[in-house]
Amino acid sequence: MELFEAIKTRRSIRAFSNEPISQEILSELVNAGVWAPSAGNMQAWRFIIITDSNQIEKIKNLSPGIFGKPKAVIAVCSDFDEATKKSGLQGERFAIIDASMAAENILLAAHDKGLGACVIGSFHELALQRLLNLPPNIKPILLIILGFPAETPKPPKRKFEEIIWWEVYK
Amino acid sequence: MELFEAIKTRRSIRAFSNEPISQEILSELVNAGVWAPSAGNMQAWRFIIITDSNQIEKIKNLSPGIFGKPKAVIAVCSDFDEATKKSGLQGERFAIIDASMAAENILLAAHDKGLGACVIGSFHELALQRLLNLPPNIKPILLIILGFPAETPKPPKRKFEEIIWWEVYK
């Protein structure tokens, strides 16, 4: 798919068919993610791919924003110890920025593959850390739910003239 | 450009030719940015496009990571009041995630247009706010420096097997 087409036709998809997603495709998505920029090439991001339906059900129970039945979840996490070691006081902030840019690549790549995806930013952080067996230094930043789409949402309304300024804010 | 090609061949570019970038192209880049997902469609992002060379020089003086002479800078900002109004206690965190995902779209779109770009995460926040005439509720999240590339960096080394897990972290 052409880049601009992918950017402009991607939608947040929350309803999924029962068709599973191959490990190969899921790996490709993460591989697209790691080509996002990373502050000082620190690569503090960590990706946990969950496909087990029981495990996904448990993730649903601690994430109020998940409604449908995703066939996979990618937990985009960050090693805050490594981020702080490599980027100092700004490490955690840079880790969140890096993880989010990687997530956008994953969303676009999923759309290119015919998948639907949605970012979930709200979850019980400590419960998720325990469920995914994450050590204290590795924090989940966001979740990406994935599946073949069972809905075709209309484009949301997007502001443009109201959120752009030239040279200075007025 | 095909999406995967764009994702995999994009590099962080810090050296630029003297060729200017048209307003039309800069607008298109921001337009690619606003099609990133936004938490609850809150669209708290704000984009200030700077092309004036004196203004860019002043930005350089408060951002230690800018070395070359970018022909444009896009300051990706967020209205934290609006983010908090729309997303509650998680507003600021969601605003940073949204701004970063928009930035990734802008980087990919710039690459597609033959431009080079680099994210700058380190700057004197208050000085930048004053320079861009931002009110207290609008905070710069990151800068994107832009220009036609005067360098062709090699791909950075990217980890993959070491940063991916299936089902749980081990």
Coordinates of C-alpha atoms in Angstrom, one line a residue:
Chain A
M1 CA 0.0 0.0 0.0
E2 CA 1.2 3.5 -0.7
L3 CA 2.3 5.4 2.4
F4 CA -0.2 8.2 2.2
E5 CA -3.0 5.8 1.4
A6 CA -2.0 3.8 4.5
I7 CA -1.9 6.9 6.7
K8 CA -5.2 8.3 5.5
T9 CA -7.3 5.1 5.3
R10 CA -6.1 3.5 8.6
R11 CA -8.9 3.5 11.2
S12 CA -9.0 2.4 14.9
I13 CA -10.7 -1.1 14.7
R14 CA -12.2 -2.6 17.8
A15 CA -14.4 -5.4 16.4
F16 CA -12.6 -8.4 15.0
S17 CA -13.4 -11.6 13.1
N18 CA -12.5 -15.0 14.5
E19 CA -9.6 -15.5 12.0
P20 CA -6.3 -15.9 13.7
I21 CA -3.1 -13.9 12.8
S22 CA 0.0 -15.9 11.9
Q23 CA 3.2 -15.5 14.0
E24 CA 5.0 -14.5 10.9
I25 CA 2.7 -11.5 10.4
L26 CA 2.9 -10.5 14.0
S27 CA 6.7 -10.7 13.8
E28 CA 6.6 -8.5 10.7
L29 CA 4.6 -5.9 12.6
V30 CA 7.1 -5.7 15.4
N31 CA 9.8 -5.5 12.8
A32 CA 8.1 -2.4 11.4
G33 CA 7.9 -1.0 14.9
V34 CA 11.7 -1.2 15.6
W35 CA 12.4 0.9 12.5
A36 CA 10.8 3.9 14.2
P37 CA 13.4 6.4 15.4
S38 CA 14.8 5.8 18.9
A39 CA 16.4 8.6 21.0
G40 CA 20.2 8.1 20.7
N41 CA 19.4 4.6 19.3
M42 CA 18.7 3.5 22.9
Q43 CA 16.0 0.9 21.8
A44 CA 14.7 0.6 25.4
W45 CA 11.4 -0.7 23.8
R46 CA 10.3 -4.2 24.6
F47 CA 7.4 -6.0 22.8
I48 CA 5.3 -8.8 24.3
I49 CA 3.0 -10.5 21.7
I50 CA 0.1 -12.2 23.3
T51 CA -2.0 -14.6 21.2
D52 CA -3.3 -17.1 23.8
S53 CA -7.1 -16.4 24.2
N54 CA -7.1 -17.0 28.0
Q55 CA -4.2 -14.5 28.4
I56 CA -6.1 -12.0 26.1
E57 CA -9.2 -12.4 28.2
K58 CA -7.2 -11.6 31.3
I59 CA -5.8 -8.5 29.6
K60 CA -9.4 -7.4 28.8
N61 CA -10.3 -7.7 32.4
L62 CA -7.7 -5.1 33.4
S63 CA -8.2 -2.8 30.4
P64 CA -11.6 -1.0 30.4
G65 CA -11.2 0.1 26.7
I66 CA -11.2 -3.3 25.1
F67 CA -14.6 -4.5 24.0
G68 CA -14.3 -7.0 21.2
K69 CA -12.3 -10.2 21.0
P70 CA -8.9 -9.3 19.6
K71 CA -6.9 -12.2 18.2
A72 CA -3.6 -10.8 19.4
V73 CA -2.3 -8.0 21.6
I74 CA 1.1 -6.4 21.4
A75 CA 2.1 -4.9 24.7
V76 CA 4.6 -2.1 23.8
C77 CA 6.8 -1.7 26.9
S78 CA 9.9 0.1 27.9
D79 CA 12.9 -0.8 30.1
F80 CA 13.0 2.4 32.1
D81 CA 16.4 1.4 33.7
E82 CA 18.0 1.2 30.3
A83 CA 16.3 4.4 29.1
T84 CA 17.6 6.3 32.2
K85 CA 21.0 4.8 31.8
K86 CA 21.2 5.8 28.1
S87 CA 19.2 9.1 28.2
G88 CA 19.6 10.3 31.8
L89 CA 16.8 12.4 33.3
Q90 CA 14.9 12.5 30.1
G91 CA 15.0 8.7 29.7
E92 CA 11.4 7.9 30.7
R93 CA 10.0 10.7 28.6
F94 CA 12.1 9.6 25.5
A95 CA 11.0 5.9 26.1
I96 CA 7.3 6.9 25.9
I97 CA 7.9 8.9 22.7
D98 CA 10.0 6.0 21.2
A99 CA 7.3 3.4 22.1
S100 CA 4.6 5.6 20.6
M101 CA 6.4 6.1 17.3
A102 CA 7.0 2.4 17.1
A103 CA 3.3 1.8 17.8
E104 CA 2.3 4.0 14.9
N105 CA 4.5 2.0 12.5
I106 CA 2.8 -1.2 13.8
L107 CA -0.6 0.3 13.3
L108 CA 0.2 1.3 9.7
A109 CA 1.9 -2.1 9.0
A110 CA -1.2 -3.9 10.4
H111 CA -3.5 -1.9 8.1
D112 CA -1.2 -2.7 5.1
K113 CA -1.6 -6.4 6.0
G114 CA -5.4 -6.1 6.0
L115 CA -5.6 -6.2 9.8
G116 CA -7.4 -3.9 12.1
A117 CA -5.8 -2.5 15.2
C118 CA -6.5 0.0 18.0
V119 CA -4.2 1.6 20.6
I120 CA -5.3 1.0 24.2
G121 CA -3.8 3.5 26.6
S122 CA -5.8 2.8 29.7
F123 CA -5.0 -0.4 31.8
H124 CA -4.2 -1.4 35.3
E125 CA -0.4 -1.0 35.0
L126 CA 0.7 -3.2 38.0
A127 CA -1.8 -6.0 37.2
L128 CA -0.6 -6.0 33.6
Q129 CA 3.0 -6.1 34.7
R130 CA 2.3 -9.1 36.9
L131 CA 0.3 -10.9 34.2
L132 CA 3.1 -10.4 31.6
N133 CA 5.8 -11.4 34.2
L134 CA 7.5 -8.0 33.7
P135 CA 10.2 -7.1 36.1
P136 CA 9.8 -3.7 38.0
N137 CA 12.0 -1.8 35.5
I138 CA 9.9 -2.8 32.4
K139 CA 6.7 -0.8 32.2
P140 CA 3.9 -1.2 29.7
I141 CA 3.4 2.0 27.7
L142 CA 0.5 1.0 25.6
L143 CA -1.4 -2.0 24.2
I144 CA -2.2 -2.6 20.5
I145 CA -5.2 -4.9 20.0
L146 CA -5.3 -6.7 16.7
G147 CA -7.4 -8.9 14.5
F148 CA -9.0 -9.1 11.1
P149 CA -11.6 -6.3 11.0
A150 CA -15.3 -7.0 11.5
E151 CA -16.3 -3.3 11.1
T152 CA -15.5 -0.5 8.7
P153 CA -15.8 2.7 10.7
K154 CA -16.2 6.1 9.0
P155 CA -13.3 8.5 9.2
P156 CA -13.4 10.5 12.4
K157 CA -13.6 14.3 12.0
R158 CA -10.1 15.8 12.1
K159 CA -9.3 19.4 12.8
F160 CA -6.7 21.0 10.6
E161 CA -6.8 24.8 10.2
E162 CA -7.5 25.2 13.9
I163 CA -4.5 23.3 15.0
I164 CA -1.7 24.6 12.7
W165 CA 0.2 27.9 13.0
W166 CA 3.1 29.4 11.0
E167 CA 6.2 30.8 12.7
V168 CA 4.5 31.6 16.1
Y169 CA 1.3 30.7 18.0
K170 CA -1.4 33.4 17.7
Chain B
M1 CA 6.5 5.0 -1.8
E2 CA 5.3 1.7 -0.5
L3 CA 4.6 1.8 3.3
F4 CA 7.2 -0.9 4.3
E5 CA 9.8 0.7 2.1
A6 CA 9.1 4.1 3.7
I7 CA 9.3 2.6 7.2
K8 CA 12.6 0.7 6.5
T9 CA 14.5 3.2 4.5
R10 CA 13.7 6.3 6.6
R11 CA 16.8 7.6 8.4
S12 CA 17.3 10.4 10.9
I13 CA 18.8 13.2 8.9
R14 CA 20.6 16.0 10.6
A15 CA 22.5 17.7 7.6
F16 CA 20.5 19.6 5.0
S17 CA 20.9 21.3 1.7
N18 CA 20.0 25.0 1.2
E19 CA 16.9 24.2 -0.8
P20 CA 13.8 25.6 0.8
I21 CA 10.6 23.5 1.5
S22 CA 7.3 24.8 0.1
Q23 CA 4.4 25.7 2.4
E24 CA 2.3 23.2 0.5
I25 CA 4.6 20.3 1.4
L26 CA 4.9 21.4 5.0
S27 CA 1.1 21.5 5.2
E28 CA 0.9 18.0 3.7
L29 CA 3.2 16.7 6.3
V30 CA 1.1 18.1 9.2
N31 CA -2.0 16.7 7.4
A32 CA -0.4 13.3 7.5
G33 CA 0.3 13.9 11.2
V34 CA -3.3 14.5 12.1
W35 CA -4.4 11.1 10.7
A36 CA -2.5 9.3 13.5
P37 CA -4.8 8.0 16.2
S38 CA -5.8 10.3 18.9
A39 CA -7.1 9.1 22.3
G40 CA -10.9 9.5 22.3
N41 CA -10.3 11.7 19.2
M42 CA -9.3 14.5 21.6
Q43 CA -6.9 16.0 19.1
A44 CA -5.1 18.1 21.7
W45 CA -2.1 18.3 19.4
R46 CA -1.0 21.7 18.1
F47 CA 1.6 22.2 15.3
I48 CA 3.7 25.3 14.9
I49 CA 5.7 25.3 11.6
I50 CA 8.7 27.5 11.6
T51 CA 10.5 28.4 8.3
D52 CA 12.0 31.8 9.2
S53 CA 15.8 31.4 9.4
N54 CA 16.2 33.8 12.3
Q55 CA 13.5 32.0 14.3
I56 CA 15.2 28.6 13.4
E57 CA 18.5 30.0 14.6
K58 CA 16.9 30.9 17.9
I59 CA 15.4 27.4 18.2
K60 CA 18.9 25.9 17.6
N61 CA 20.3 28.0 20.5
L62 CA 17.9 26.4 22.9
S63 CA 18.1 22.8 21.5
P64 CA 21.5 21.2 22.0
G65 CA 20.7 18.4 19.6
I66 CA 20.4 20.5 16.5
F67 CA 23.6 20.8 14.5
G68 CA 23.0 21.5 10.9
K69 CA 20.8 24.2 9.3
P70 CA 17.3 22.9 9.0
K71 CA 15.0 24.7 6.5
A72 CA 12.0 24.2 8.6
V73 CA 11.0 23.0 12.1
I74 CA 7.7 21.6 13.1
A75 CA 7.1 22.0 16.9
V76 CA 4.6 19.3 17.9
C77 CA 2.9 20.7 20.9
S78 CA -0.1 19.7 23.0
D79 CA -2.8 21.7 24.8
F80 CA -2.6 20.0 28.2
D81 CA -5.7 21.8 29.4
E82 CA -7.8 20.3 26.6
A83 CA -6.1 16.9 27.1
T84 CA -7.0 16.9 30.8
K85 CA -10.5 18.1 30.1
K86 CA -11.1 15.3 27.5
S87 CA -9.0 12.4 29.0
G88 CA -8.9 13.2 32.7
L89 CA -5.9 12.2 34.8
Q90 CA -4.3 10.4 31.9
G91 CA -4.6 13.5 29.6
E92 CA -1.0 14.5 29.6
R93 CA 0.3 11.0 29.1
F94 CA -2.2 10.4 26.2
A95 CA -1.2 13.8 24.7
I96 CA 2.5 12.8 24.6
I97 CA 1.5 9.4 23.0
D98 CA -0.7 11.1 20.4
A99 CA 1.9 13.8 19.5
S100 CA 4.6 11.1 19.1
M101 CA 2.4 9.0 16.8
A102 CA 1.6 12.1 14.7
A103 CA 5.3 12.8 14.6
E104 CA 6.0 9.3 13.2
N105 CA 3.5 10.0 10.4
I106 CA 5.2 13.3 9.6
L107 CA 8.7 11.6 9.5
L108 CA 7.4 9.0 7.1
A109 CA 5.6 11.5 4.9
A110 CA 8.7 13.7 4.8
H111 CA 10.8 10.7 3.7
D112 CA 8.2 10.0 1.0
K113 CA 8.6 13.6 -0.3
G114 CA 12.4 13.2 -0.5
L115 CA 12.9 15.3 2.6
G116 CA 15.1 14.4 5.6
A117 CA 13.9 14.8 9.1
C118 CA 15.0 14.2 12.7
V119 CA 13.1 14.2 16.0
I120 CA 14.6 16.5 18.6
G121 CA 13.5 15.7 22.1
S122 CA 15.8 17.8 24.1
F123 CA 15.2 21.6 24.4
H124 CA 14.7 24.4 26.9
E125 CA 11.0 24.0 27.3
L126 CA 10.1 27.4 28.8
A127 CA 12.4 29.3 26.4
L128 CA 10.8 27.5 23.5
Q129 CA 7.3 28.3 24.8
R130 CA 8.2 32.0 25.0
L131 CA 9.8 32.0 21.6
L132 CA 6.8 30.4 20.0
N133 CA 4.4 32.6 22.0
L134 CA 2.7 29.5 23.5
P135 CA 0.3 30.1 26.4
P136 CA 1.1 28.2 29.6
N137 CA -1.3 25.3 28.8
I138 CA 0.4 24.5 25.4
K139 CA 3.6 22.6 25.9
P140 CA 6.1 21.6 23.2
I141 CA 6.4 17.7 23.2
L142 CA 9.1 17.4 20.5
L143 CA 10.6 19.2 17.5
I144 CA 11.0 17.8 14.0
I145 CA 13.8 19.4 12.0
L146 CA 13.4 19.2 8.2
G147 CA 15.3 19.9 5.0
F148 CA 16.4 18.2 1.8
P149 CA 19.1 15.7 2.9
A150 CA 22.8 16.5 2.6
E151 CA 23.8 13.1 4.0
T152 CA 22.9 9.4 3.5
P153 CA 23.5 7.8 6.8
K154 CA 23.8 4.0 7.1
P155 CA 21.0 2.1 8.8
P156 CA 21.5 2.0 12.6
K157 CA 21.9 -1.4 14.2
R158 CA 18.5 -2.5 15.4
K159 CA 17.8 -5.3 17.9
F160 CA 15.0 -7.7 17.2
E161 CA 15.3 -11.2 18.8
E162 CA 16.4 -9.6 22.1
I163 CA 13.4 -7.3 22.5
I164 CA 10.5 -9.5 21.5
W165 CA 8.7 -12.1 23.6
W166 CA 5.7 -14.4 23.1
E167 CA 2.8 -14.6 25.7
V168 CA 4.9 -13.5 28.7
Y169 CA 8.3 -11.9 29.4
K170 CA 11.0 -14.4 30.3

